[in-house]
Coordinates of C-alpha atoms in Angstrom, one line a residue:
X1 CA 62.9 103.1 171.9
X2 CA 59.5 101.6 171.1
X3 CA 58.8 98.0 170.1
X4 CA 58.5 98.6 166.4
X5 CA 61.8 100.4 166.2
X6 CA 63.6 97.6 168.0
X7 CA 62.2 95.0 165.7
X8 CA 63.4 97.0 162.7
X9 CA 66.9 97.4 164.1
X10 CA 67.2 93.6 164.9
X11 CA 65.9 92.7 161.4
X12 CA 68.3 95.1 159.6
X13 CA 71.2 93.8 161.7
X14 CA 70.5 90.2 160.8
X15 CA 70.1 91.1 157.1
X16 CA 73.5 92.9 157.1
X17 CA 75.2 90.0 158.9
X18 CA 73.8 87.5 156.4
X19 CA 74.8 89.6 153.4
X20 CA 78.3 89.9 154.7
X21 CA 78.5 86.1 155.3
X22 CA 77.2 85.5 151.7
X23 CA 79.9 87.6 149.9
X24 CA 82.4 84.7 149.7
X25 CA 79.7 82.6 148.0
X26 CA 79.0 85.2 145.4
X27 CA 82.7 85.8 144.6
X28 CA 83.6 84.4 141.1
X29 CA 85.8 81.3 141.2
X30 CA 88.9 82.1 139.0
X31 CA 89.3 78.5 138.0
X32 CA 85.7 78.0 137.0
X33 CA 85.5 81.4 135.1
X34 CA 88.7 80.5 133.2
X35 CA 87.3 77.1 132.2
X36 CA 84.0 78.5 131.0
X37 CA 85.5 80.8 128.4
X38 CA 88.2 78.3 127.3
X39 CA 85.9 76.6 124.7
X40 CA 86.5 79.6 122.4
X41 CA 89.9 80.1 120.8
X42 CA 92.0 82.4 123.1
X43 CA 94.8 84.0 121.3
X44 CA 97.9 84.6 123.4
X45 CA 99.2 87.2 121.1
X46 CA 97.5 89.7 118.8
X47 CA 98.8 90.0 115.2
X48 CA 100.9 93.0 114.8
X49 CA 101.3 92.6 111.1
X50 CA 99.2 95.1 109.1
X51 CA 100.6 95.9 105.8
X52 CA 101.0 99.6 105.1
X53 CA 99.2 98.8 101.8
X54 CA 96.0 98.3 103.8
X55 CA 96.5 101.5 105.8
X56 CA 96.9 103.5 102.6
X57 CA 93.3 102.7 101.6
X58 CA 92.0 104.3 104.8
X59 CA 93.7 107.7 104.1
X60 CA 91.6 108.6 101.1
X61 CA 92.9 111.6 99.3
X62 CA 90.2 113.6 97.5
X63 CA 91.4 114.9 94.1
X64 CA 91.9 118.6 94.6
X65 CA 91.3 121.4 92.1
X66 CA 94.2 122.8 90.2
X67 CA 94.6 125.6 92.6
X68 CA 94.7 123.4 95.7
X69 CA 98.1 122.4 97.0
X70 CA 99.0 119.1 98.7
X71 CA 101.3 118.1 101.5
X72 CA 105.0 119.0 101.1
X73 CA 106.3 116.5 98.5
X74 CA 109.5 114.6 98.6
X75 CA 110.6 116.0 102.0
X76 CA 111.8 112.7 103.5
X77 CA 115.5 112.1 103.5
X78 CA 116.8 109.0 101.8
X79 CA 117.7 107.3 105.1
X80 CA 114.6 108.2 106.9
X81 CA 111.6 105.8 107.0
X82 CA 108.5 105.3 109.0
X83 CA 107.8 102.0 107.3
X84 CA 108.3 98.7 109.2
X85 CA 110.1 96.0 107.1
X86 CA 110.2 92.3 107.9
X87 CA 113.7 92.0 106.5
X88 CA 116.5 94.6 106.7
X89 CA 118.7 95.6 103.9
X90 CA 122.5 94.8 104.2
X91 CA 124.3 97.5 106.1
X92 CA 126.6 98.4 103.3
X93 CA 123.7 98.9 100.8
X94 CA 123.1 102.5 100.2
X95 CA 119.7 103.4 98.6
X96 CA 119.5 107.0 97.4
X97 CA 115.8 107.0 96.4
X98 CA 113.6 108.8 98.8
X99 CA 110.7 106.3 98.4
X100 CA 110.8 102.6 97.5
X101 CA 108.4 99.7 97.3
X102 CA 109.6 96.2 96.5
X103 CA 107.0 93.4 96.3
X104 CA 107.0 89.8 95.2
X105 CA 104.2 89.5 92.6
X106 CA 103.9 85.7 93.1
X107 CA 102.9 85.9 96.8
X108 CA 102.1 89.6 97.3
X109 CA 104.9 89.7 100.0
X110 CA 106.3 93.2 100.5
X111 CA 110.0 92.8 101.1
X112 CA 111.0 96.4 101.4
X113 CA 109.4 99.8 101.6
X114 CA 110.5 103.2 102.5
X115 CA 108.3 106.3 102.7
X116 CA 105.8 104.5 100.6
X117 CA 103.0 106.9 101.7
X118 CA 104.8 110.1 101.0
X119 CA 103.2 112.1 98.3
X120 CA 105.6 113.0 95.4
X121 CA 105.5 114.1 91.8
X122 CA 104.9 111.1 89.5
X123 CA 106.8 112.5 86.6
X124 CA 106.8 110.3 83.5
X125 CA 105.2 107.4 85.5
X126 CA 102.0 109.3 84.8
X127 CA 102.1 107.8 81.2
X128 CA 101.5 104.3 82.7
X129 CA 97.9 105.4 83.5
X130 CA 97.6 107.3 80.2
X131 CA 98.4 104.1 78.4
X132 CA 96.0 102.0 80.5
X133 CA 93.1 104.4 79.8
X134 CA 93.8 104.2 76.0
X135 CA 94.1 100.4 76.0
X136 CA 90.8 100.0 77.9
X137 CA 88.9 102.5 75.7
X138 CA 86.6 101.3 73.0
X139 CA 88.7 102.8 70.2
X140 CA 90.4 100.9 67.4
X141 CA 94.1 101.3 68.2
X142 CA 95.3 100.4 64.7
X143 CA 92.6 102.1 62.6
X144 CA 91.9 105.3 64.3
X145 CA 94.4 108.1 63.8
X146 CA 95.0 111.6 65.1
X147 CA 97.5 114.4 64.4
X148 CA 99.7 116.7 66.4
X149 CA 97.5 119.8 66.7
X150 CA 98.9 123.3 66.9
X151 CA 97.5 124.0 70.4
X152 CA 99.3 120.8 71.7
X153 CA 102.6 121.9 70.2
X154 CA 102.2 125.4 71.6
X155 CA 101.4 124.2 75.1
X156 CA 104.4 121.9 75.1
X157 CA 106.6 124.7 74.0
X158 CA 105.3 127.0 76.8
X159 CA 105.8 124.4 79.6
X160 CA 109.1 123.1 78.2
X161 CA 107.9 119.6 77.3
X162 CA 109.8 117.5 74.8
X163 CA 108.1 115.6 72.0
X164 CA 108.8 112.1 70.6
X165 CA 111.3 111.9 67.7
X166 CA 109.9 112.3 64.3
X167 CA 106.4 113.5 65.1
X168 CA 105.7 116.8 63.4
X169 CA 102.6 119.0 63.2
X170 CA 99.9 117.8 60.8
X171 CA 101.2 114.2 60.6
X172 CA 98.6 111.5 61.3
X173 CA 99.5 108.5 63.5
X174 CA 97.5 105.6 64.8
X175 CA 96.8 105.5 68.6
X176 CA 98.9 102.3 68.9
X177 CA 101.9 104.1 67.3
X178 CA 101.4 106.9 69.7
X179 CA 101.3 104.5 72.7
X180 CA 104.7 103.1 71.6
X181 CA 106.2 106.6 71.2
X182 CA 104.9 107.5 74.6
X183 CA 106.1 104.4 76.5
X184 CA 109.4 103.8 74.7
X185 CA 110.6 107.4 74.3
X186 CA 108.5 109.1 77.0
X187 CA 107.0 111.3 74.3
X188 CA 105.0 114.1 75.8
X189 CA 103.4 115.1 72.5
X190 CA 102.3 111.5 72.0
X191 CA 100.7 111.4 75.4
X192 CA 98.8 114.7 74.8
X193 CA 97.7 113.5 71.4
X194 CA 96.2 110.4 72.9
X195 CA 94.4 112.3 75.7
X196 CA 93.1 114.8 73.2
X197 CA 91.7 112.2 70.9
X198 CA 90.1 110.0 73.5
X199 CA 88.5 113.0 75.3
X200 CA 87.4 114.6 72.0
X201 CA 89.4 117.8 72.7
X202 CA 88.5 118.0 76.5
X203 CA 91.6 116.8 78.3
X204 CA 90.0 117.5 81.7
X205 CA 87.6 114.6 81.0
X206 CA 90.6 112.4 80.3
X207 CA 92.2 113.4 83.6
X208 CA 89.0 112.5 85.3
X209 CA 89.2 109.0 83.7
X210 CA 92.7 108.6 84.9
X211 CA 91.8 109.6 88.5
X212 CA 88.8 107.3 88.6
X213 CA 90.9 104.4 87.4
X214 CA 93.5 105.2 90.1
X215 CA 90.9 104.9 92.8
X216 CA 89.5 101.8 91.3
X217 CA 92.9 99.9 91.5
X218 CA 93.5 101.2 95.1
X219 CA 95.7 104.2 94.5
X220 CA 93.8 106.4 96.9
X221 CA 96.5 109.0 97.5
X222 CA 97.0 109.8 93.8
X223 CA 95.8 112.7 91.6
X224 CA 96.7 113.3 87.9
X225 CA 96.4 116.8 86.5
X226 CA 97.9 116.0 83.1
X227 CA 98.6 113.0 80.8
X228 CA 102.4 113.6 80.6
X229 CA 103.8 113.8 84.1
X230 CA 105.3 117.3 83.5
X231 CA 105.5 119.2 86.8
X232 CA 102.2 120.3 88.1
X233 CA 101.4 121.1 91.8
X234 CA 98.1 119.3 91.5
X235 CA 99.7 116.1 90.4
X236 CA 100.9 113.7 93.1
X237 CA 101.2 110.0 93.9
X238 CA 103.0 107.7 96.3
X239 CA 105.3 104.7 95.9
X240 CA 102.6 102.4 97.2
X241 CA 100.0 103.9 94.9
X242 CA 102.3 103.6 91.9
X243 CA 102.9 100.0 92.8
X244 CA 99.1 99.3 92.7
X245 CA 98.9 101.0 89.3
X246 CA 101.8 99.0 87.9
X247 CA 100.5 95.8 89.4
X248 CA 97.2 96.4 87.6
X249 CA 98.8 97.4 84.3
X250 CA 101.1 94.4 84.0
X251 CA 98.1 92.1 83.8
X252 CA 97.2 93.7 80.5
X253 CA 99.0 91.7 77.7
X254 CA 99.0 94.7 75.3
X255 CA 100.6 96.9 77.9
X256 CA 103.3 94.3 78.6
X257 CA 103.9 93.9 74.8
X258 CA 104.5 97.7 74.5
X259 CA 106.7 98.2 77.5
X260 CA 109.0 95.2 76.8
X261 CA 109.6 96.2 73.2
X262 CA 113.1 97.4 72.5
X263 CA 112.5 98.9 69.0
X264 CA 109.3 99.8 67.2
X265 CA 108.5 101.2 63.8
X266 CA 105.2 103.0 63.2
X267 CA 102.9 102.5 60.2
X268 CA 103.9 104.5 57.1
X269 CA 102.7 108.1 57.1
X270 CA 102.6 110.9 54.5
X271 CA 105.8 112.4 55.7
X272 CA 107.5 109.1 56.6
X273 CA 106.8 106.4 54.0
X274 CA 108.9 103.9 56.0
X275 CA 107.4 104.8 59.3
X276 CA 109.0 106.2 62.3
X277 CA 111.4 104.1 64.5
X278 CA 111.5 104.5 68.2
X279 CA 114.1 102.8 70.5
X280 CA 113.3 102.2 74.2
X281 CA 115.2 104.6 76.5
X282 CA 114.9 102.1 79.4
X283 CA 118.5 101.1 79.9
X284 CA 117.6 98.5 82.6
X285 CA 116.4 96.1 79.9
X286 CA 119.2 96.8 77.4
X287 CA 121.8 94.1 77.6
X288 CA 124.4 96.3 75.8
X289 CA 124.2 98.9 78.6
X290 CA 126.6 97.5 81.2
X291 CA 126.0 100.3 83.6
X292 CA 122.3 99.8 84.1
X293 CA 121.3 96.5 82.6
X294 CA 119.4 94.3 85.1
X295 CA 118.8 90.7 84.3
X296 CA 115.2 89.8 83.9
X297 CA 113.7 93.4 83.8
X298 CA 110.6 93.7 81.7
X299 CA 109.9 97.5 81.3
X300 CA 108.0 99.4 82.6
X301 CA 108.7 103.2 82.8
X302 CA 111.1 105.8 84.0
X303 CA 111.4 109.5 84.0
X304 CA 112.8 112.6 85.6
X305 CA 111.8 116.2 86.5
X306 CA 114.2 119.1 86.2
X307 CA 112.0 121.1 88.5
X308 CA 112.5 118.8 91.5
X309 CA 115.8 117.4 90.2
X310 CA 114.7 113.9 90.9
X311 CA 114.3 110.6 88.9
X312 CA 111.6 107.9 89.2
X313 CA 111.6 104.3 87.9
X314 CA 108.9 101.6 87.9
X315 CA 109.8 98.1 86.7
X316 CA 109.2 94.4 87.1
X317 CA 111.8 91.7 86.8
X318 CA 111.7 87.9 86.6
X319 CA 114.4 85.3 87.4
X320 CA 114.3 81.6 88.2
X321 CA 110.5 81.7 88.4
X322 CA 110.3 84.6 90.8
X323 CA 108.8 88.0 89.7
X324 CA 109.2 91.3 91.6
X325 CA 107.7 94.7 91.2
X326 CA 109.8 97.7 92.2
X327 CA 109.1 101.4 92.5
X328 CA 111.9 103.9 93.1
X329 CA 110.9 107.6 93.4
X330 CA 112.8 110.7 94.3
X331 CA 116.3 109.6 93.4
X332 CA 118.4 112.8 93.4
X333 CA 119.9 114.1 90.1
X334 CA 122.4 116.4 91.9
X335 CA 124.4 116.1 95.1
X336 CA 122.6 117.8 98.0
X337 CA 125.7 119.5 99.4
X338 CA 127.6 120.7 96.3
X339 CA 124.7 120.7 93.7
X340 CA 126.9 118.8 91.3
X341 CA 125.0 116.7 88.8
X342 CA 125.4 112.9 89.2
X343 CA 126.9 111.1 86.3
X344 CA 124.5 108.1 86.7
X345 CA 120.8 107.5 87.0
X346 CA 120.5 106.7 90.7
X347 CA 117.0 105.3 90.4
X348 CA 118.3 102.7 88.0
X349 CA 121.3 101.9 90.3
X350 CA 118.9 101.6 93.3
X351 CA 116.8 99.2 91.2
X352 CA 119.7 97.0 90.4
X353 CA 120.8 96.8 94.1
X354 CA 117.3 95.9 95.3
X355 CA 116.6 93.3 92.6
X356 CA 119.9 91.6 93.2
X357 CA 119.3 91.5 96.9
X358 CA 115.8 90.1 96.5
X359 CA 116.8 87.4 94.0
X360 CA 119.9 86.3 95.9
X361 CA 118.4 86.3 99.4
X362 CA 114.9 84.9 99.1
X363 CA 113.2 81.8 97.8
X364 CA 109.9 80.0 98.2
X365 CA 110.2 77.1 100.7
X366 CA 107.6 74.6 101.9
X367 CA 107.4 75.2 105.7
X368 CA 104.4 73.0 106.5
X369 CA 103.2 69.8 104.9
X370 CA 99.5 68.9 104.9
X371 CA 98.7 66.6 107.9
X372 CA 101.8 67.6 109.8
X373 CA 101.2 67.2 113.6
X374 CA 101.3 70.3 115.9
X375 CA 100.8 69.0 119.4
X376 CA 97.5 68.0 121.1
X377 CA 94.7 69.6 123.0
X378 CA 92.6 68.4 126.0
X379 CA 89.0 67.2 125.4
X380 CA 86.1 67.2 127.9
X381 CA 83.1 64.9 128.2
X382 CA 84.6 61.6 127.2
X383 CA 85.5 58.8 129.6
X384 CA 88.1 57.1 127.5
X385 CA 89.8 59.9 125.5
X386 CA 90.9 63.1 127.1
X387 CA 92.9 64.7 124.3
X388 CA 93.1 64.9 120.5
X389 CA 96.1 65.5 118.2
X390 CA 96.1 68.6 115.9
X391 CA 97.1 68.4 112.2
X392 CA 97.9 71.0 109.6
X393 CA 94.9 71.6 107.4
X394 CA 96.9 72.4 104.3
X395 CA 100.4 72.8 102.9
X396 CA 102.1 76.1 103.3
X397 CA 104.9 77.6 101.3
X398 CA 106.3 81.1 101.6
X399 CA 109.0 83.4 100.4
X400 CA 111.6 83.3 103.1
X401 CA 115.3 83.9 103.4
X402 CA 117.3 81.1 101.7
X403 CA 119.0 80.2 105.0
X404 CA 115.7 79.3 106.6
X405 CA 115.5 75.7 107.8
X406 CA 113.0 73.6 109.8
X407 CA 115.1 74.3 112.9
X408 CA 114.7 78.0 112.5
X409 CA 110.9 77.8 112.2
X410 CA 109.1 78.8 115.4
X411 CA 105.5 77.7 115.5
X412 CA 103.2 79.7 117.8
X413 CA 100.0 77.9 118.6
X414 CA 96.7 79.9 118.7
X415 CA 94.2 77.3 120.1
X416 CA 91.7 77.2 122.9
X417 CA 92.5 75.8 126.4
X418 CA 90.4 72.7 125.7
X419 CA 87.7 71.2 123.4
X420 CA 84.2 70.0 124.3
X421 CA 83.1 66.7 122.9
X422 CA 81.8 65.8 120.4
X423 CA 84.7 66.5 118.1
X424 CA 84.7 65.4 114.5
X425 CA 87.8 64.5 112.5
X426 CA 88.8 67.5 110.4
X427 CA 87.1 70.1 112.6
X428 CA 89.0 73.4 112.7
X429 CA 90.4 73.9 116.1
X430 CA 92.7 76.9 115.8
X431 CA 95.8 77.9 113.9
X432 CA 99.6 78.0 114.2
X433 CA 101.6 81.2 113.5
X434 CA 104.8 80.5 111.7
X435 CA 107.7 82.7 112.8
X436 CA 111.2 82.9 111.3
X437 CA 113.8 84.9 113.2
X438 CA 111.0 86.7 115.0
X439 CA 109.1 87.5 111.8
X440 CA 105.7 86.0 111.1
X441 CA 105.7 84.5 107.6
X442 CA 102.3 82.9 107.6
X443 CA 99.5 81.0 109.4
X444 CA 98.1 77.5 109.0
X445 CA 94.8 76.2 110.2
X446 CA 94.8 73.2 112.6
X447 CA 92.2 70.5 112.6
X448 CA 91.3 67.5 114.8
X449 CA 93.0 64.3 113.9
X450 CA 90.2 61.9 115.1
X451 CA 86.6 61.7 116.3
X452 CA 85.8 62.1 120.0
X453 CA 82.2 61.2 121.2
X454 CA 80.5 62.9 124.1
X455 CA 79.4 61.2 127.3
X456 CA 75.9 62.4 128.2
X457 CA 76.6 61.8 131.9
X458 CA 79.7 63.9 132.0
X459 CA 78.1 66.5 129.9
X460 CA 75.0 67.0 132.1
X461 CA 77.1 66.8 135.3
X462 CA 79.2 69.6 134.0
X463 CA 76.1 71.6 133.0
X464 CA 74.8 71.3 136.6
X465 CA 78.2 72.4 137.9
X466 CA 78.3 75.4 135.5
X467 CA 74.8 76.4 136.6
X468 CA 75.7 76.3 140.2
X469 CA 78.7 78.5 139.4
X470 CA 76.5 81.1 137.7
X471 CA 75.9 84.4 139.5
X472 CA 72.1 84.2 139.4
X473 CA 72.2 80.8 141.1
X474 CA 74.5 82.1 143.8
X475 CA 72.4 85.2 144.2
X476 CA 69.2 83.2 144.6
X477 CA 70.7 80.9 147.2
X478 CA 72.1 83.8 149.1
X479 CA 68.9 85.6 149.0
X480 CA 67.0 82.5 150.2
X481 CA 69.4 82.1 153.1
X482 CA 69.0 85.7 154.1
X483 CA 65.2 85.4 154.0
X484 CA 65.2 82.2 156.1
X485 CA 67.6 83.7 158.7
X486 CA 65.6 86.8 158.8
X487 CA 62.4 84.8 159.3
X488 CA 64.0 82.7 162.1
X489 CA 65.2 85.9 163.8
X490 CA 61.8 87.4 163.7
X491 CA 60.1 84.3 165.1
X492 CA 62.6 84.2 167.9
X493 CA 62.0 87.9 168.7
X494 CA 58.2 87.4 168.5
X495 CA 58.2 84.4 170.9
X496 CA 60.4 86.3 173.3
X497 CA 58.1 89.3 173.3
X498 CA 55.0 87.1 173.8
X499 CA 56.5 85.5 176.9
X500 CA 57.5 88.9 178.3
X501 CA 54.1 90.5 177.7
X502 CA 52.3 87.5 179.3
X503 CA 53.9 88.1 182.7
X504 CA 53.8 91.9 182.5
X505 CA 50.1 92.2 181.5
X506 CA 47.9 93.8 184.3
X507 CA 44.9 91.9 185.7
X508 CA 41.5 93.2 184.7
X509 CA 39.4 94.7 187.5
X510 CA 35.9 93.1 187.9
X511 CA 33.1 95.0 186.7
X512 CA 31.1 96.7 189.4
X513 CA 27.4 96.1 189.5
X514 CA 25.1 99.0 190.2
X515 CA 24.3 99.2 193.9
X516 CA 20.8 100.2 195.0
X517 CA 21.3 102.3 198.1
X518 CA 18.0 101.3 199.6
X519 CA 18.6 97.5 199.2
X520 CA 20.4 95.7 201.9
X521 CA 23.9 94.7 201.3
X522 CA 24.1 90.9 200.7
X523 CA 26.3 88.9 203.0
X524 CA 29.4 87.5 201.5
X525 CA 29.2 83.9 200.4
X526 CA 31.3 81.5 202.3
X527 CA 33.0 78.5 200.7
X528 CA 31.4 75.3 201.8
X529 CA 33.8 72.6 202.7
X530 CA 33.7 69.7 200.5
X531 CA 32.2 66.6 202.0
X532 CA 34.6 64.0 203.3
X533 CA 34.9 60.6 201.8
X534 CA 32.8 59.1 204.7
X535 CA 30.0 61.5 204.1
X536 CA 29.8 60.9 200.4
X537 CA 26.7 59.2 199.2
X538 CA 27.1 55.6 198.5
X539 CA 25.4 53.7 195.8
X540 CA 22.8 51.3 197.2
X541 CA 23.4 47.7 196.5
X542 CA 20.9 45.8 194.6

């Protein structure tokens, strides 16, 4: 092995040795890395609450043409549900409707839902959207009139639709009168007359208005193919979507005035000088109907389909300052085993059970008062104060079971490991998740109770420490150490080689002068002895 090769081997060996020794220095310190990231809020748990109402908006259903079919409708059994509910219904409560959606309108809290995203036939609930389109149009409801045209009557006859009591062909009625006939008596002829008038004889345009409004209010899995709700394969909705439509509709005062009316008489007509009187067929708001009456119910609409043998009901109810919205869809009209027709409207019976459960089991309670303390948190960079107390930023009240007490409230803190001074009073630090019986009922922001100033000395010392813990700093130090050690090793090797070559280097032969063969050979010079000390020349004295 030559000299250059041996030098290279020694250098690489030293470099590998130094790199191996430097690995512990470059390893990340768990304690330091944990402290560096703790200035940000570290959540120990991720929120699992995502209302199915939000997931519905992601699954946008495009309105299909009349020949396009949808998913199989109403296939879920009454007991099956893929929806997660915060609160469970009583074990002995039997709900027959295939899909339900119960929401508190005051807080937006969804108390119960079942198959809320399953597409089903809307039936007469379609007329809710028909009424909305009419009320929001620019027509004069009391002045503008229309008549029952022959083509409408023939179409209803062909599809088996009924018509509101008293409306005959050729009779002119105001649009407002038709809306009452449509919502109180579920009049199919009245609904078609309204759609025909607003669309100027082009009902497809009216259906387009209905579907656009449905998307506008968040009913993304809904498509209307008619204004009546009579069976049509291209018509579908979900319990969730219908809740969004009803929630929007009840904000309209004229709509609420119509659906809460028990009896209405139309303006006089040529054929009815005293007008036509219609009585609401919604027994849930009829006190004299002991089988179905529900205290506090205010409309909205119900209907049935003989094709699917199911009933639907949409309603709102208010008691003791609380208002709920309820959708029941797909309640059977006949027994599944025997096919025998039920004597009662199961959609109305389910509504009564769910309303009574909600009103008797839940109430709004104040769970957190503003300024309430929720522990403390460490603070860095201050000599005198190393912690600060956390306060609730605002008051929090929520709809919870009536048996909920302060003892049953379980706060779960979502705050960082520590704070870095300076901290100002009122700064948001984190939040607290409020749990009741394992169910999250809300969150409250937490703020600092007092000011905490920063010490410049502690701060800069910590900055130096953090810099020293950074990877780039450790890398540079390690690299510098490797270079120094490699240099020292090379210098040692170089000096060693110099000494060895010094002793092993051969002596140079003297240069031979040219010899003249004719010249005599000079005699070798002899070294003269140096004079002795006695023979040395002395300096003469003066």
